[in-house]
Amino acid sequence: MEEDCIFCKIIAKEIPAEVVFENQHTLAFLDIHPNNHGHTLVIPKKHYRNVFDTPEDVWTEIMKTVHHIAGAVRDGSGAKGVNISNNNERVAHQEVFHTHIHIIPRFENDPHKPWGSKSYEDGAFTAVAESIRNRIT
Ligand code: 5GP
Ligand code: ZN
């Protein structure tokens, strides 16, 4: 448990949450300020900051829970689909620094847009692909 981590406090039941699913490794509960009703967060029970320090086995457990409950989040909120998203570091709009995945119910004609679409200038497409490839071990 990390001091001053709101999600660790939810796991420890020090602050209340609307829990929808729990197993040995993960907890799923409603986001208090939802994009749409039924917006659910899936977190590991052990504290990690985000993708960069979360071990692969823990990440796998989180994603197993996401997969397990995604249909229930969609149907239980009356949605037609969901976005599954995850923010890592402040520049990516991470606000709570305890690893979490968002499952966001989506409805016909709701206004949310997950991301925009830029273009690549000359050479940048290949260059950034090469730069990424060179760092994958
Ligand atoms: P982030 O921007 O870090 O990816 O998302 C953090 C999410 O946690 C936000 O959508 C925010 O509404 C939610 N959140 C922050 N504090 C609390 C809380 O105390 N309880 C619950 N259930 N959700 C919270
Ligand atoms: Zn935490």
CSV table of C-alpha atoms and ligand atoms in Angstrom, one decimal:
chain,number,residue,atom,x,y,z
A,1,MET,CA,0.0,0.0,0.0
A,2,GLU,CA,1.3,3.4,-1.1
A,3,GLU,CA,0.7,6.4,1.2
A,4,ASP,CA,-1.7,9.0,-0.2
A,5,CYS,CA,-2.8,6.7,-3.1
A,6,ILE,CA,-6.5,7.0,-3.4
A,7,PHE,CA,-6.8,3.6,-5.1
A,8,CYS,CA,-4.8,1.9,-2.4
A,9,LYS,CA,-7.2,3.4,0.0
A,10,ILE,CA,-10.1,1.9,-2.0
A,11,ILE,CA,-8.4,-1.5,-1.9
A,12,ALA,CA,-8.0,-1.2,1.9
A,13,LYS,CA,-11.6,-0.2,2.2
A,14,GLU,CA,-10.5,3.1,3.9
A,15,ILE,CA,-12.7,4.9,1.4
A,16,PRO,CA,-15.8,3.6,-0.3
A,17,ALA,CA,-16.2,2.5,-3.9
A,18,GLU,CA,-18.9,0.9,-6.0
A,19,VAL,CA,-17.1,-2.4,-6.6
A,20,VAL,CA,-18.5,-4.5,-9.5
A,21,PHE,CA,-15.9,-7.3,-9.5
A,22,GLU,CA,-13.0,-8.5,-7.4
A,23,ASN,CA,-10.6,-11.5,-7.5
A,24,GLN,CA,-7.2,-12.3,-5.9
A,25,HIS,CA,-5.2,-9.8,-8.0
A,26,THR,CA,-7.6,-7.1,-9.2
A,27,LEU,CA,-10.5,-4.9,-8.3
A,28,ALA,CA,-13.0,-3.3,-10.6
A,29,PHE,CA,-15.2,-0.3,-9.5
A,30,LEU,CA,-17.1,2.6,-11.0
A,31,ASP,CA,-15.2,5.8,-11.9
A,32,ILE,CA,-16.6,8.5,-9.7
A,33,HIS,CA,-16.6,11.1,-12.6
A,34,PRO,CA,-17.6,8.9,-15.5
A,35,ASN,CA,-17.3,9.7,-19.2
A,36,ASN,CA,-20.6,7.8,-19.5
A,37,HIS,CA,-22.6,5.9,-16.9
A,38,GLY,CA,-21.0,2.5,-16.1
A,39,HIS,CA,-17.5,3.8,-16.7
A,40,THR,CA,-15.4,1.2,-14.8
A,41,LEU,CA,-11.8,1.1,-13.6
A,42,VAL,CA,-9.8,-2.1,-13.3
A,43,ILE,CA,-6.8,-1.9,-10.9
A,44,PRO,CA,-4.2,-4.3,-9.5
A,45,LYS,CA,-4.5,-4.9,-5.8
A,46,LYS,CA,-0.7,-4.2,-5.5
A,47,HIS,CA,0.4,-0.6,-6.1
A,48,TYR,CA,2.2,0.2,-9.3
A,49,ARG,CA,2.5,3.6,-10.9
A,50,ASN,CA,1.6,2.8,-14.4
A,51,VAL,CA,2.5,0.5,-17.4
A,52,PHE,CA,6.2,1.4,-17.0
A,53,ASP,CA,6.7,-0.3,-13.7
A,54,THR,CA,3.9,-2.9,-13.7
A,55,PRO,CA,5.2,-6.4,-14.1
A,56,GLU,CA,4.0,-8.5,-17.1
A,57,ASP,CA,2.2,-11.0,-14.9
A,58,VAL,CA,0.3,-8.3,-13.1
A,59,TRP,CA,-0.6,-6.5,-16.3
A,60,THR,CA,-1.9,-9.9,-17.6
A,61,GLU,CA,-4.1,-10.3,-14.6
A,62,ILE,CA,-5.5,-6.8,-15.1
A,63,MET,CA,-6.3,-7.5,-18.7
A,64,LYS,CA,-7.9,-10.8,-17.9
A,65,THR,CA,-10.3,-9.0,-15.6
A,66,VAL,CA,-10.9,-6.4,-18.3
A,67,HIS,CA,-11.7,-9.1,-20.7
A,68,HIS,CA,-13.9,-11.0,-18.2
A,69,ILE,CA,-16.1,-8.0,-17.3
A,70,ALA,CA,-16.2,-5.9,-20.6
A,71,GLY,CA,-19.4,-7.5,-21.8
A,72,ALA,CA,-21.1,-7.0,-18.5
A,73,VAL,CA,-20.0,-3.3,-18.4
A,74,ARG,CA,-21.5,-2.9,-21.9
A,75,ASP,CA,-24.8,-4.7,-21.3
A,76,GLY,CA,-25.2,-3.5,-17.6
A,77,SER,CA,-24.9,0.1,-18.7
A,78,GLY,CA,-27.1,-0.4,-21.8
A,79,ALA,CA,-24.3,0.6,-24.1
A,80,LYS,CA,-23.6,-0.5,-27.7
A,81,GLY,CA,-19.8,-0.8,-27.2
A,82,VAL,CA,-16.9,0.2,-24.9
A,83,ASN,CA,-13.5,2.0,-25.2
A,84,ILE,CA,-10.7,0.3,-23.2
A,85,SER,CA,-8.1,2.9,-22.4
A,86,ASN,CA,-5.1,3.6,-20.1
A,87,ASN,CA,-3.2,6.7,-19.4
A,88,ASN,CA,0.5,6.7,-18.4
A,89,GLU,CA,2.1,9.8,-16.9
A,90,ARG,CA,0.9,13.3,-16.5
A,91,VAL,CA,1.5,14.2,-20.2
A,92,ALA,CA,-0.9,11.4,-21.1
A,93,HIS,CA,-3.5,12.7,-18.7
A,94,GLN,CA,-2.9,10.2,-15.9
A,95,GLU,CA,-4.2,11.7,-12.7
A,96,VAL,CA,-4.2,8.8,-10.3
A,97,PHE,CA,-0.8,7.2,-10.2
A,98,HIS,CA,-1.9,3.6,-9.5
A,99,THR,CA,-2.1,1.5,-12.6
A,100,HIS,CA,-5.6,1.4,-14.0
A,101,ILE,CA,-7.5,0.5,-17.1
A,102,HIS,CA,-10.7,2.4,-18.1
A,103,ILE,CA,-13.7,0.6,-19.6
A,104,ILE,CA,-15.9,3.3,-21.0
A,105,PRO,CA,-19.4,2.4,-22.2
A,106,ARG,CA,-20.2,4.0,-25.6
A,107,PHE,CA,-23.6,5.0,-26.9
A,108,GLU,CA,-24.9,5.9,-30.4
A,109,ASN,CA,-24.0,9.5,-31.1
A,110,ASP,CA,-22.3,10.2,-27.8
A,111,PRO,CA,-19.8,13.0,-28.2
A,112,HIS,CA,-16.6,11.3,-27.0
A,113,LYS,CA,-13.7,11.0,-29.4
A,114,PRO,CA,-10.8,8.8,-28.2
A,115,TRP,CA,-8.1,10.6,-30.2
A,116,GLY,CA,-7.4,12.7,-33.3
A,117,SER,CA,-5.5,11.9,-36.4
A,118,LYS,CA,-2.3,13.7,-37.5
A,119,SER,CA,-0.2,13.2,-40.6
A,120,TYR,CA,3.5,12.2,-40.9
A,121,GLU,CA,6.0,14.6,-42.6
A,122,ASP,CA,8.5,13.2,-45.1
A,123,GLY,CA,10.6,10.4,-43.6
A,124,ALA,CA,9.1,10.6,-40.1
A,125,PHE,CA,6.9,7.6,-40.5
A,126,THR,CA,9.9,5.2,-41.1
A,127,ALA,CA,12.2,7.1,-38.7
A,128,VAL,CA,9.9,6.8,-35.7
A,129,ALA,CA,9.2,3.1,-36.5
A,130,GLU,CA,12.9,2.4,-36.6
A,131,SER,CA,13.5,4.3,-33.4
A,132,ILE,CA,10.9,2.2,-31.6
A,133,ARG,CA,12.1,-1.1,-33.1
A,134,ASN,CA,15.6,-0.3,-31.9
A,135,ARG,CA,14.5,0.0,-28.3
A,136,ILE,CA,12.4,-3.2,-28.0
A,137,THR,CA,14.5,-5.8,-26.3
B,1,5GP,P1,-6.6,8.9,-15.1
B,1,5GP,O1,-6.8,10.2,-15.6
B,1,5GP,O2,-5.6,8.8,-14.0
B,1,5GP,O3,-6.4,7.8,-16.1
B,1,5GP,O4,-8.0,8.5,-14.4
B,1,5GP,C1,-8.2,8.5,-13.0
B,1,5GP,C2,-9.7,8.3,-12.9
B,1,5GP,O5,-10.0,8.0,-11.5
B,1,5GP,C3,-10.5,9.5,-13.2
B,1,5GP,O6,-11.4,9.2,-14.3
B,1,5GP,C4,-11.3,9.9,-12.0
B,1,5GP,O7,-12.6,10.3,-12.2
B,1,5GP,C5,-11.2,8.6,-11.1
B,1,5GP,N1,-11.2,8.8,-9.7
B,1,5GP,C6,-10.4,9.8,-9.1
B,1,5GP,N2,-10.6,9.7,-7.7
B,1,5GP,C7,-11.5,8.7,-7.5
B,1,5GP,C8,-12.1,8.2,-6.4
B,1,5GP,O8,-11.9,8.6,-5.2
B,1,5GP,N3,-13.0,7.2,-6.6
B,1,5GP,C9,-13.3,6.7,-7.8
B,1,5GP,N4,-14.2,5.7,-7.9
B,1,5GP,N5,-12.8,7.2,-8.9
B,1,5GP,C10,-11.9,8.2,-8.8
B,2,ZN,ZN,-2.0,2.7,-5.0
